[in-house]
Coordinates of C-alpha atoms in Angstrom, one line a residue:
M1 CA -4.6 2.5 -3.4
A2 CA -3.7 -1.7 -1.5
T3 CA -6.3 -1.4 -1.8
V4 CA -7.6 -4.3 -2.8
A5 CA -4.6 -6.0 -4.2
E6 CA -0.9 -5.8 -4.5
S7 CA -0.4 -2.2 -3.5
H8 CA -3.3 -0.9 -1.5
S9 CA -4.1 -3.6 0.8
P10 CA -0.4 -4.0 1.6
F11 CA -0.2 -6.4 4.5
L12 CA 3.3 -7.8 4.0
P13 CA 4.0 -11.1 5.8
A14 CA 5.4 -10.9 9.3
T15 CA 9.0 -11.6 8.4
F16 CA 10.7 -8.2 8.0
F17 CA 11.0 -6.4 11.3
F18 CA 13.3 -9.1 12.5
F19 CA 16.1 -6.6 13.2
F20 CA 13.9 -4.7 15.7
F21 CA 12.2 -7.7 17.2
F22 CA 15.1 -10.1 17.3
P23 CA 15.5 -10.4 21.1
R24 CA 11.8 -11.2 21.6
L25 CA 11.7 -13.5 18.6
L26 CA 14.7 -15.4 19.8
L27 CA 13.0 -16.0 23.2
G28 CA 10.0 -17.3 21.3
L29 CA 12.2 -19.6 19.2
L30 CA 14.0 -21.2 22.1
P31 CA 11.3 -23.7 23.0
V32 CA 11.2 -25.0 19.4
I33 CA 14.7 -24.6 18.1
L34 CA 15.8 -28.1 19.1
F35 CA 12.8 -29.5 17.4
L36 CA 13.5 -27.5 14.2
L37 CA 17.2 -28.5 14.3
S38 CA 16.3 -32.2 14.5
R39 CA 13.9 -31.8 11.5
F40 CA 16.5 -29.9 9.6
L41 CA 19.1 -32.6 10.0
L42 CA 16.6 -35.3 9.3
L43 CA 15.3 -33.7 6.1
R44 CA 18.3 -32.0 4.6
N45 CA 19.5 -35.2 2.9
R46 CA 16.0 -36.2 1.7
R47 CA 15.4 -32.9 -0.1
P48 CA 16.0 -33.1 -3.8
S49 CA 18.5 -30.7 -5.3
L50 CA 16.8 -27.8 -7.0
H51 CA 18.3 -25.3 -9.4
L52 CA 17.2 -22.3 -7.3
P53 CA 18.1 -18.7 -8.1
P54 CA 21.4 -17.6 -6.6
G55 CA 21.6 -15.9 -3.3
P56 CA 23.6 -15.7 0.0
K57 CA 24.3 -18.9 1.8
P58 CA 21.7 -19.4 4.6
W59 CA 22.5 -20.3 8.2
P60 CA 20.9 -23.3 9.7
I61 CA 17.5 -22.5 11.3
L62 CA 17.7 -18.8 10.9
G63 CA 18.3 -18.9 7.2
N64 CA 19.1 -15.4 5.8
L65 CA 17.2 -13.4 8.4
L66 CA 20.4 -11.6 9.4
H67 CA 20.9 -10.5 5.8
V68 CA 17.6 -8.7 5.7
G69 CA 17.7 -6.3 8.6
S70 CA 15.2 -3.5 9.1
M71 CA 15.1 -2.4 5.4
P72 CA 14.4 -5.5 3.3
H73 CA 13.7 -3.7 0.1
V74 CA 17.1 -2.1 0.3
A75 CA 18.8 -5.3 1.4
F76 CA 17.2 -7.3 -1.5
S77 CA 18.4 -4.6 -3.9
Q78 CA 21.9 -4.8 -2.7
L79 CA 21.8 -8.6 -2.8
S80 CA 20.6 -8.6 -6.3
Q81 CA 23.5 -6.4 -7.4
A82 CA 25.8 -9.2 -6.0
H83 CA 23.8 -12.3 -7.1
G84 CA 21.6 -11.2 -10.1
P85 CA 18.1 -9.9 -10.8
L86 CA 16.5 -13.0 -9.5
I87 CA 17.6 -14.2 -6.1
S88 CA 16.5 -16.8 -3.5
L89 CA 16.8 -16.7 0.3
R90 CA 15.5 -18.5 3.3
L91 CA 13.8 -16.5 6.0
G92 CA 13.7 -19.0 8.7
A93 CA 12.4 -22.1 7.0
Q94 CA 10.5 -20.2 4.3
L95 CA 12.0 -20.1 0.8
V96 CA 11.7 -16.6 -0.7
V97 CA 12.4 -15.6 -4.3
V98 CA 12.9 -11.9 -5.2
A99 CA 12.8 -10.2 -8.6
S100 CA 14.6 -6.9 -8.8
S101 CA 14.7 -6.0 -12.5
P102 CA 12.0 -5.2 -15.1
E103 CA 12.9 -8.4 -17.0
A104 CA 12.5 -10.6 -13.9
A105 CA 9.3 -8.8 -13.0
S106 CA 7.9 -9.5 -16.4
E107 CA 8.7 -13.2 -16.1
I108 CA 6.8 -13.3 -12.7
L109 CA 3.9 -11.0 -13.3
K110 CA 3.3 -11.8 -17.0
T111 CA 4.9 -14.9 -18.4
H112 CA 4.3 -17.0 -15.3
D113 CA 1.5 -15.0 -13.8
H114 CA -0.8 -18.1 -13.6
D115 CA 1.7 -20.3 -11.8
L116 CA 2.8 -17.6 -9.4
S117 CA -0.5 -15.9 -8.5
G118 CA -1.1 -17.7 -5.2
R119 CA -1.0 -15.9 -1.9
S120 CA 0.9 -16.6 1.4
V121 CA -1.4 -15.3 4.1
P122 CA 0.3 -13.9 7.3
H123 CA -0.6 -15.9 10.4
V124 CA -1.9 -12.7 12.1
S125 CA -4.3 -12.1 9.3
F126 CA -8.1 -12.7 9.6
A127 CA -7.8 -14.2 6.1
R128 CA -6.4 -17.3 7.6
D129 CA -10.0 -18.2 8.3
P130 CA -11.1 -20.2 5.2
E131 CA -14.5 -18.5 5.0
L132 CA -13.1 -15.0 5.2
N133 CA -10.3 -16.0 2.8
R134 CA -12.9 -17.0 0.2
D135 CA -14.3 -13.4 0.3
S136 CA -11.0 -11.6 0.4
I137 CA -9.7 -9.6 -2.6
A138 CA -6.2 -9.1 -1.4
W139 CA -5.6 -12.3 0.5
A140 CA -7.6 -15.0 -1.4
T141 CA -5.2 -18.0 -1.4
H142 CA -6.1 -18.9 -5.0
C143 CA -7.5 -16.9 -8.0
T144 CA -10.8 -18.8 -7.9
D145 CA -14.0 -18.1 -9.8
Q146 CA -15.4 -16.6 -6.6
W147 CA -12.3 -14.3 -6.4
R148 CA -12.7 -13.2 -10.1
S149 CA -16.4 -12.5 -9.6
L150 CA -15.6 -10.4 -6.6
R151 CA -12.9 -8.4 -8.4
S152 CA -15.4 -7.8 -11.2
L153 CA -18.0 -6.6 -8.8
V154 CA -15.5 -4.2 -7.1
R155 CA -14.4 -2.8 -10.4
A156 CA -18.0 -2.3 -11.6
E157 CA -19.2 -0.6 -8.4
L158 CA -16.1 1.5 -7.6
F159 CA -13.4 1.8 -10.3
T160 CA -15.0 2.2 -13.7
S161 CA -15.0 5.7 -15.1
K162 CA -18.8 5.8 -14.6
A163 CA -18.4 4.7 -11.0
L164 CA -15.6 7.1 -10.3
D165 CA -17.5 10.0 -11.7
R166 CA -20.6 9.1 -9.7
H167 CA -18.7 9.7 -6.4
S168 CA -16.4 12.5 -7.5
E169 CA -18.4 15.3 -5.9
A170 CA -18.2 13.6 -2.5
R171 CA -14.4 13.2 -2.9
E172 CA -14.1 16.9 -3.9
K173 CA -16.1 17.8 -0.8
Q174 CA -13.5 16.1 1.3
A175 CA -10.7 18.0 -0.4
R176 CA -12.6 21.3 0.3
D177 CA -13.0 20.2 3.9
M178 CA -9.3 19.5 4.2
A179 CA -8.5 23.0 2.8
R180 CA -11.0 24.7 5.1
F181 CA -9.5 22.9 8.1
L182 CA -6.0 24.1 7.2
E183 CA -7.3 27.7 6.5
R184 CA -8.7 27.8 10.1
R185 CA -5.4 27.0 11.7
Q186 CA -4.0 29.8 13.9
V187 CA -1.0 31.6 12.6
G188 CA 2.1 29.4 13.2
E189 CA 0.0 26.3 14.2
E190 CA 1.6 23.0 13.1
V191 CA -0.2 20.2 11.4
R192 CA 0.8 16.6 10.8
V193 CA 0.3 16.2 7.1
R194 CA -0.2 12.4 7.1
D195 CA -3.2 12.7 9.5
V196 CA -4.8 15.5 7.5
A197 CA -4.4 13.4 4.3
F198 CA -5.7 10.3 6.1
A199 CA -9.0 12.0 7.0
Y200 CA -9.4 13.1 3.4
M201 CA -8.7 9.6 2.1
F202 CA -10.7 7.8 4.7
N203 CA -13.8 9.9 4.3
G204 CA -13.4 10.1 0.5
L205 CA -13.4 6.3 0.3
A206 CA -16.2 6.0 2.8
S207 CA -18.4 8.2 0.6
A208 CA -18.3 5.5 -2.0
Y209 CA -18.5 2.6 0.4
V210 CA -21.2 3.7 2.9
S211 CA -22.3 7.2 1.7
R212 CA -21.2 9.0 4.8
E213 CA -18.1 10.4 6.6
L214 CA -16.6 8.2 9.3
V215 CA -14.0 10.4 10.9
Q216 CA -13.8 14.1 11.8
L217 CA -10.7 16.3 11.4
E218 CA -11.9 18.7 14.2
G219 CA -14.6 18.7 16.8
G220 CA -14.3 14.9 17.0
G221 CA -12.3 14.5 20.2
G222 CA -9.2 13.4 18.3
D223 CA -11.2 11.1 16.0
V224 CA -8.7 11.1 13.2
E225 CA -5.7 10.6 15.4
R226 CA -7.5 7.7 17.1
V227 CA -8.6 5.8 14.0
S228 CA -5.3 6.5 12.1
G229 CA -3.4 5.3 15.2
I230 CA -5.3 2.0 15.2
V231 CA -4.7 1.5 11.5
R232 CA -1.0 2.2 11.9
E233 CA -0.7 -0.2 14.8
M234 CA -2.5 -2.9 12.9
M235 CA -0.3 -2.4 9.9
E236 CA 2.9 -2.6 12.0
L237 CA 1.6 -5.8 13.6
Y238 CA 1.2 -7.3 10.2
A239 CA 4.8 -6.5 9.5
A240 CA 6.3 -7.7 12.8
P241 CA 7.9 -11.1 12.8
N242 CA 5.7 -14.0 13.9
V243 CA 7.3 -17.4 14.4
S244 CA 4.6 -19.0 12.4
D245 CA 5.5 -17.0 9.3
L246 CA 9.2 -17.9 9.6
Y247 CA 8.4 -21.6 10.2
P248 CA 5.1 -22.6 8.6
S249 CA 5.1 -26.0 10.3
L250 CA 4.5 -24.1 13.6
G251 CA 1.3 -22.5 12.2
G252 CA -0.8 -23.0 15.3
L253 CA 1.5 -21.0 17.6
D254 CA 1.3 -17.3 18.5
L255 CA 4.3 -17.1 20.8
L256 CA 4.7 -13.3 20.6
G257 CA 0.9 -12.6 20.9
L258 CA 0.9 -10.7 17.6
R259 CA -2.3 -12.4 16.4
K260 CA -4.2 -11.4 19.5
R261 CA -3.1 -7.8 19.3
T262 CA -4.0 -7.7 15.7
E263 CA -7.5 -9.0 16.4
E264 CA -7.9 -6.3 19.1
C265 CA -7.0 -3.6 16.5
V266 CA -9.4 -5.0 14.0
A267 CA -12.2 -5.1 16.6
K268 CA -11.6 -1.4 17.3
L269 CA -11.8 -0.6 13.6
R270 CA -15.0 -2.6 13.3
E271 CA -16.6 -0.3 15.8
V272 CA -16.3 2.5 13.3
W273 CA -18.4 0.8 10.6
D274 CA -20.2 -2.3 12.0
P275 CA -23.2 -0.3 13.3
L276 CA -23.7 1.1 9.8
I277 CA -23.6 -2.4 8.3
I278 CA -26.2 -3.7 10.8
S279 CA -28.4 -0.6 10.2
R280 CA -28.2 -0.9 6.4
R281 CA -29.1 -4.6 6.5
R282 CA -32.1 -3.7 8.6
E283 CA -33.1 -1.0 6.0
V284 CA -32.8 -3.4 3.2
R285 CA -35.0 -6.0 4.9
T286 CA -37.7 -3.4 5.7
S287 CA -37.4 -1.7 2.2
D288 CA -36.3 1.6 3.7
R289 CA -33.4 2.2 1.3
P290 CA -33.9 4.7 -1.5
D291 CA -34.5 3.1 -4.9
G292 CA -32.4 3.8 -8.0
D293 CA -28.7 4.0 -8.7
G294 CA -28.4 7.4 -7.1
G295 CA -28.7 6.0 -3.6
R296 CA -26.6 2.9 -4.1
D297 CA -23.1 2.4 -2.7
F298 CA -20.6 -0.4 -2.3
L299 CA -22.2 -1.6 0.9
D300 CA -25.5 -2.2 -1.0
A301 CA -23.6 -4.1 -3.6
L302 CA -22.1 -6.4 -1.0
L303 CA -25.4 -7.0 0.7
D304 CA -27.0 -7.8 -2.7
V305 CA -24.5 -10.6 -3.4
G306 CA -25.1 -12.2 0.0
F307 CA -22.0 -11.1 1.9
S308 CA -22.3 -11.7 5.7
D309 CA -21.9 -8.7 8.1
E310 CA -18.5 -10.2 9.1
A311 CA -17.3 -10.6 5.6
I312 CA -18.3 -7.0 4.7
S313 CA -16.5 -5.7 7.8
Y314 CA -13.3 -7.4 6.9
T315 CA -13.6 -6.2 3.3
F316 CA -13.6 -2.7 4.8
V317 CA -10.4 -3.5 6.7
E318 CA -8.8 -4.3 3.4
M319 CA -10.3 -1.7 1.2
L320 CA -10.9 1.3 3.5
A321 CA -8.4 1.2 6.4
A322 CA -5.3 -0.2 4.5
V323 CA -6.0 1.9 1.4
S324 CA -6.3 5.1 3.4
D325 CA -3.0 4.4 5.1
S326 CA -1.1 3.9 1.9
T327 CA -2.6 6.8 -0.1
S328 CA -2.1 9.2 2.8
A329 CA 1.5 8.1 3.0
S330 CA 1.9 8.7 -0.8
T331 CA 0.5 12.2 -0.4
E332 CA 2.9 13.0 2.4
W333 CA 5.8 11.7 0.3
A334 CA 4.7 13.9 -2.7
L335 CA 4.5 17.1 -0.6
A336 CA 7.9 16.3 1.0
E337 CA 9.6 15.8 -2.3
L338 CA 8.1 19.0 -3.8
L339 CA 9.2 21.1 -0.8
K340 CA 12.7 19.5 -0.7
N341 CA 13.0 20.4 -4.4
P342 CA 11.9 24.0 -4.6
K343 CA 12.1 24.2 -8.4
T344 CA 9.5 21.5 -8.7
I345 CA 6.9 23.1 -6.4
T346 CA 7.5 26.4 -8.1
A347 CA 6.8 24.8 -11.5
A348 CA 3.7 23.0 -10.1
R349 CA 2.3 26.3 -8.7
R350 CA 3.1 28.1 -12.0
E351 CA 1.0 25.5 -13.8
L352 CA -1.8 25.8 -11.3
D353 CA -1.8 29.6 -11.1
G354 CA -1.7 29.8 -14.9
K355 CA -4.9 27.9 -15.3
F356 CA -6.8 28.7 -12.1
P357 CA -7.1 31.8 -9.9
R358 CA -6.0 31.8 -6.3
G359 CA -8.8 30.4 -4.2
H360 CA -10.1 28.2 -7.0
V361 CA -11.4 24.9 -5.7
I362 CA -9.6 22.2 -7.7
K363 CA -11.8 19.4 -9.0
E364 CA -11.0 16.0 -10.4
S365 CA -12.1 17.2 -13.8
D366 CA -9.2 19.8 -13.6
L367 CA -6.5 17.1 -13.2
P368 CA -6.1 16.3 -17.0
D369 CA -5.1 20.0 -17.4
L370 CA -2.3 19.7 -14.9
P371 CA 0.3 17.4 -16.6
Y372 CA 3.2 18.6 -14.5
L373 CA 1.5 18.1 -11.2
C374 CA 0.4 14.6 -12.3
A375 CA 4.0 13.9 -13.3
C376 CA 5.0 15.0 -9.8
V377 CA 2.7 12.3 -8.3
K378 CA 4.0 9.7 -10.8
E379 CA 7.6 10.6 -9.9
T380 CA 6.7 10.2 -6.2
L381 CA 5.4 6.7 -6.7
R382 CA 8.5 5.8 -8.7
L383 CA 10.7 6.7 -5.8
H384 CA 8.4 5.8 -3.0
P385 CA 6.0 3.0 -4.1
P386 CA 3.4 2.3 -1.4
A387 CA 4.3 -1.3 -1.0
P388 CA 8.0 -1.6 -2.1
L389 CA 7.8 -5.4 -2.5
L390 CA 4.2 -5.6 -3.5
L391 CA 2.2 -8.3 -1.8
P392 CA 3.9 -11.7 -1.6
R393 CA 2.9 -14.1 -4.3
R394 CA 3.1 -17.9 -3.7
A395 CA 4.1 -20.5 -6.3
A396 CA 1.1 -22.7 -6.9
R397 CA 3.3 -25.2 -8.7
D398 CA 6.9 -25.6 -9.7
C399 CA 7.9 -23.3 -12.6
H400 CA 11.0 -22.2 -14.3
V401 CA 11.9 -18.5 -14.3
M402 CA 15.0 -17.1 -16.1
G403 CA 16.5 -20.6 -16.1
Y404 CA 15.9 -21.3 -12.4
T405 CA 13.4 -23.4 -10.5
V406 CA 10.8 -21.6 -8.3
P407 CA 9.4 -24.5 -6.4
E408 CA 5.8 -24.9 -5.3
G409 CA 5.1 -23.1 -2.0
A410 CA 7.9 -20.5 -2.4
Q411 CA 7.0 -16.9 -1.6
V412 CA 7.7 -14.6 -4.5
F413 CA 8.4 -10.8 -4.2
V414 CA 8.8 -8.2 -6.8
N415 CA 11.1 -5.3 -5.6
V416 CA 9.4 -2.4 -7.3
W417 CA 11.4 0.0 -5.1
A418 CA 14.6 -1.3 -6.7
I419 CA 13.1 -1.4 -10.2
G420 CA 12.0 2.2 -10.0
R421 CA 15.6 3.2 -9.2
D422 CA 17.3 1.0 -11.8
P423 CA 19.8 3.3 -13.6
R424 CA 19.5 1.3 -16.8
Y425 CA 16.0 2.6 -17.2
W426 CA 16.0 5.9 -15.3
E427 CA 18.5 8.7 -15.8
D428 CA 19.7 10.2 -12.5
A429 CA 17.5 7.5 -10.9
S430 CA 17.7 8.7 -7.3
S431 CA 16.7 12.3 -8.1
F432 CA 13.2 13.7 -8.1
K433 CA 12.6 14.8 -11.7
P434 CA 8.9 15.0 -12.7
E435 CA 9.9 16.3 -16.1
R436 CA 11.1 12.8 -17.0
F437 CA 7.4 11.9 -17.5
I438 CA 6.7 14.9 -19.8
M439 CA 7.5 14.3 -23.5
A440 CA 9.8 17.0 -24.9
G441 CA 7.8 19.3 -27.2
G442 CA 4.7 17.2 -26.5
G443 CA 2.5 20.1 -25.4
G444 CA 2.4 18.9 -21.9
R445 CA 1.6 15.2 -22.7
E446 CA 2.8 12.8 -20.1
H447 CA 5.6 10.4 -21.2
D448 CA 4.4 7.0 -22.4
V449 CA 4.8 5.2 -19.1
D450 CA 1.5 4.6 -17.3
Y451 CA 0.2 3.0 -14.2
K452 CA -1.5 0.0 -15.9
G453 CA 1.3 -2.5 -15.3
S454 CA 2.5 -2.9 -18.9
N455 CA 5.7 -0.9 -18.3
F456 CA 7.7 -3.2 -16.1
E457 CA 10.2 -0.5 -15.1
F458 CA 7.3 1.3 -13.3
L459 CA 5.0 -0.9 -11.2
P460 CA 3.7 1.0 -8.1
F461 CA 0.4 -0.9 -8.4
G462 CA 1.8 -4.2 -9.6
S463 CA 0.8 -6.0 -12.8
G464 CA -1.1 -9.2 -13.8
R465 CA -4.1 -10.7 -12.4
R466 CA -3.2 -9.6 -8.9
M467 CA -2.7 -6.0 -9.8
C468 CA -4.3 -3.4 -7.6
S469 CA -7.8 -2.9 -8.9
G470 CA -8.2 0.3 -6.9
M471 CA -5.5 2.1 -8.9
P472 CA -7.8 4.5 -10.8
M473 CA -9.4 5.8 -7.6
A474 CA -6.1 6.0 -5.7
I475 CA -4.5 8.1 -8.4
R476 CA -7.4 10.5 -8.6
M477 CA -7.4 11.0 -4.8
I478 CA -3.6 11.5 -4.5
Q479 CA -3.5 13.9 -7.4
L480 CA -6.4 15.9 -6.0
A481 CA -4.9 16.0 -2.5
V482 CA -1.5 17.2 -3.8
A483 CA -3.1 19.8 -6.1
T484 CA -5.2 21.2 -3.2
L485 CA -2.2 21.4 -0.8
V486 CA 0.1 23.0 -3.3
H487 CA -2.3 25.5 -4.9
G488 CA -3.9 26.6 -1.6
F489 CA -1.0 26.9 0.8
E490 CA 2.6 27.9 1.4
W491 CA 4.4 25.5 3.8
S492 CA 7.1 26.1 6.3
M493 CA 8.9 24.2 9.0
P494 CA 7.9 24.7 12.7
E495 CA 9.9 27.2 14.7
G496 CA 13.0 25.6 16.1
A497 CA 13.1 22.9 13.5
A498 CA 16.6 21.4 13.0
A499 CA 16.6 22.0 9.3
A500 CA 15.0 24.2 6.6
V501 CA 12.3 22.6 4.6
E502 CA 14.6 22.1 1.6
E503 CA 17.0 20.2 3.9
M504 CA 14.5 17.9 5.6
G505 CA 15.5 14.2 5.9
M506 CA 13.9 11.8 3.5
E507 CA 14.7 8.6 5.3
E508 CA 12.3 5.7 5.0
R509 CA 10.5 3.6 7.6
Y510 CA 9.9 0.1 6.2
G511 CA 6.7 -1.7 7.0
V512 CA 3.3 -2.6 5.5
T513 CA 3.4 0.9 3.9
L514 CA 6.6 2.6 3.0
L515 CA 6.5 5.6 5.4
K516 CA 8.6 8.7 5.9
L517 CA 10.7 7.9 8.9
H518 CA 10.1 11.4 10.4
P519 CA 6.5 12.4 9.8
L520 CA 6.0 15.7 7.9
V521 CA 4.9 18.3 10.5
L522 CA 4.5 21.7 8.8
I523 CA 2.9 25.1 9.2
P524 CA 0.3 25.9 6.5
T525 CA -0.2 29.5 5.3
P526 CA -3.1 30.2 2.9
R527 CA -2.0 31.6 -0.4
V528 CA -3.9 34.9 -1.1

């Protein structure tokens, strides 16, 4: 949800689309490659020998970039099978350490959480600005007192049980609007599931942030497609390779123009909410805002603590745009897995139909009575975590992990995608089996593996001080979306589709958010 931290504000550093962007990247590297080579030869004999985690031998200058390819989470998983659960690589000049087992994850996220809780900020990110970095939840370079205070504010205003319940009716309205939109489709009309889910997520979050809807599913001149398209482009730019991320000593360069393009995307997104921020500040100054807790939202809270308009706007980039992208992708994955595994969607509908009549509007308060459906969401996040490597941590100082040195300045990733598929912990690990989270004979109680980051074999939202603080809201919204889509509609492939719904491809598209390579385009039919 990642939201605001490891999972739901998931801007991974621009190092991992090397495979796709290699020709352009190489052209950008040519002017500096001789300079880098001379520095490499000069410094290699001065660098003290460190007992780094094992890994493939790097090439000069390029390092291990060619080992990574277009699917780094898969490549890292394969490399860990050859070299061990904790590996090291060089992506360009940047040292990277990757943990791919629950034991290694526990060492990084728990035992050495303090030493490894820094952030490496991508060079295309607005958080490179020191003032904006200070007010960032996801990208604050250090876990300062200011950062801790901000996380506490966010939790109190948005993610406590009281705060979640305060805005539940607004989120439920968005779920009803999503269902009505689907019901009004003409017979045989196709919908793109990710866009429908994006509108629900974006407006559901906006209800808590600014107390109003920000996009329209219909009648808005392609509003959802436009905003979601901007968000998607921005997220892809964050994942594209920038020379400055591969070679930190070249931090002032933007040879591929990625930073400029990212700034253009952010400027377009700010047009969606900046007028509201300006208007609200004017209301506060003139005492036109309603008194009492009932009229208060997250924007009011940020104004109260003295955030500038610019800092608020960039907070919304992290906590509204990025979170909507990852949670809508998770909803798409969940529906795809249920449709591809007919027994599971039949079981989910049996549970829903046994407790609620057809046409019943599912509410968040109904979700605890739907253990199988909630297990379906949990199983989806095991197989398809929103950010498969979490956000990159940075070693604030040298530390020793599993007998190896992780030097100061190293980027540190936790491969939660690989951990969620570890056959030592998960029987038939690659299969979609929601029942694994239901205790046998437990009367529908979910298995004792939760989202809170204490079970290191299951970390879709991370763990430790950098864990996603938005997890409680993200889970509620994904579960409500999936329940609404499954209970209210039958789903079929468009006419002329290459495969039946049970045979659809489940290939991944790596990036800031782990997407389905082929977007889910389906025909909804209301269940009557």
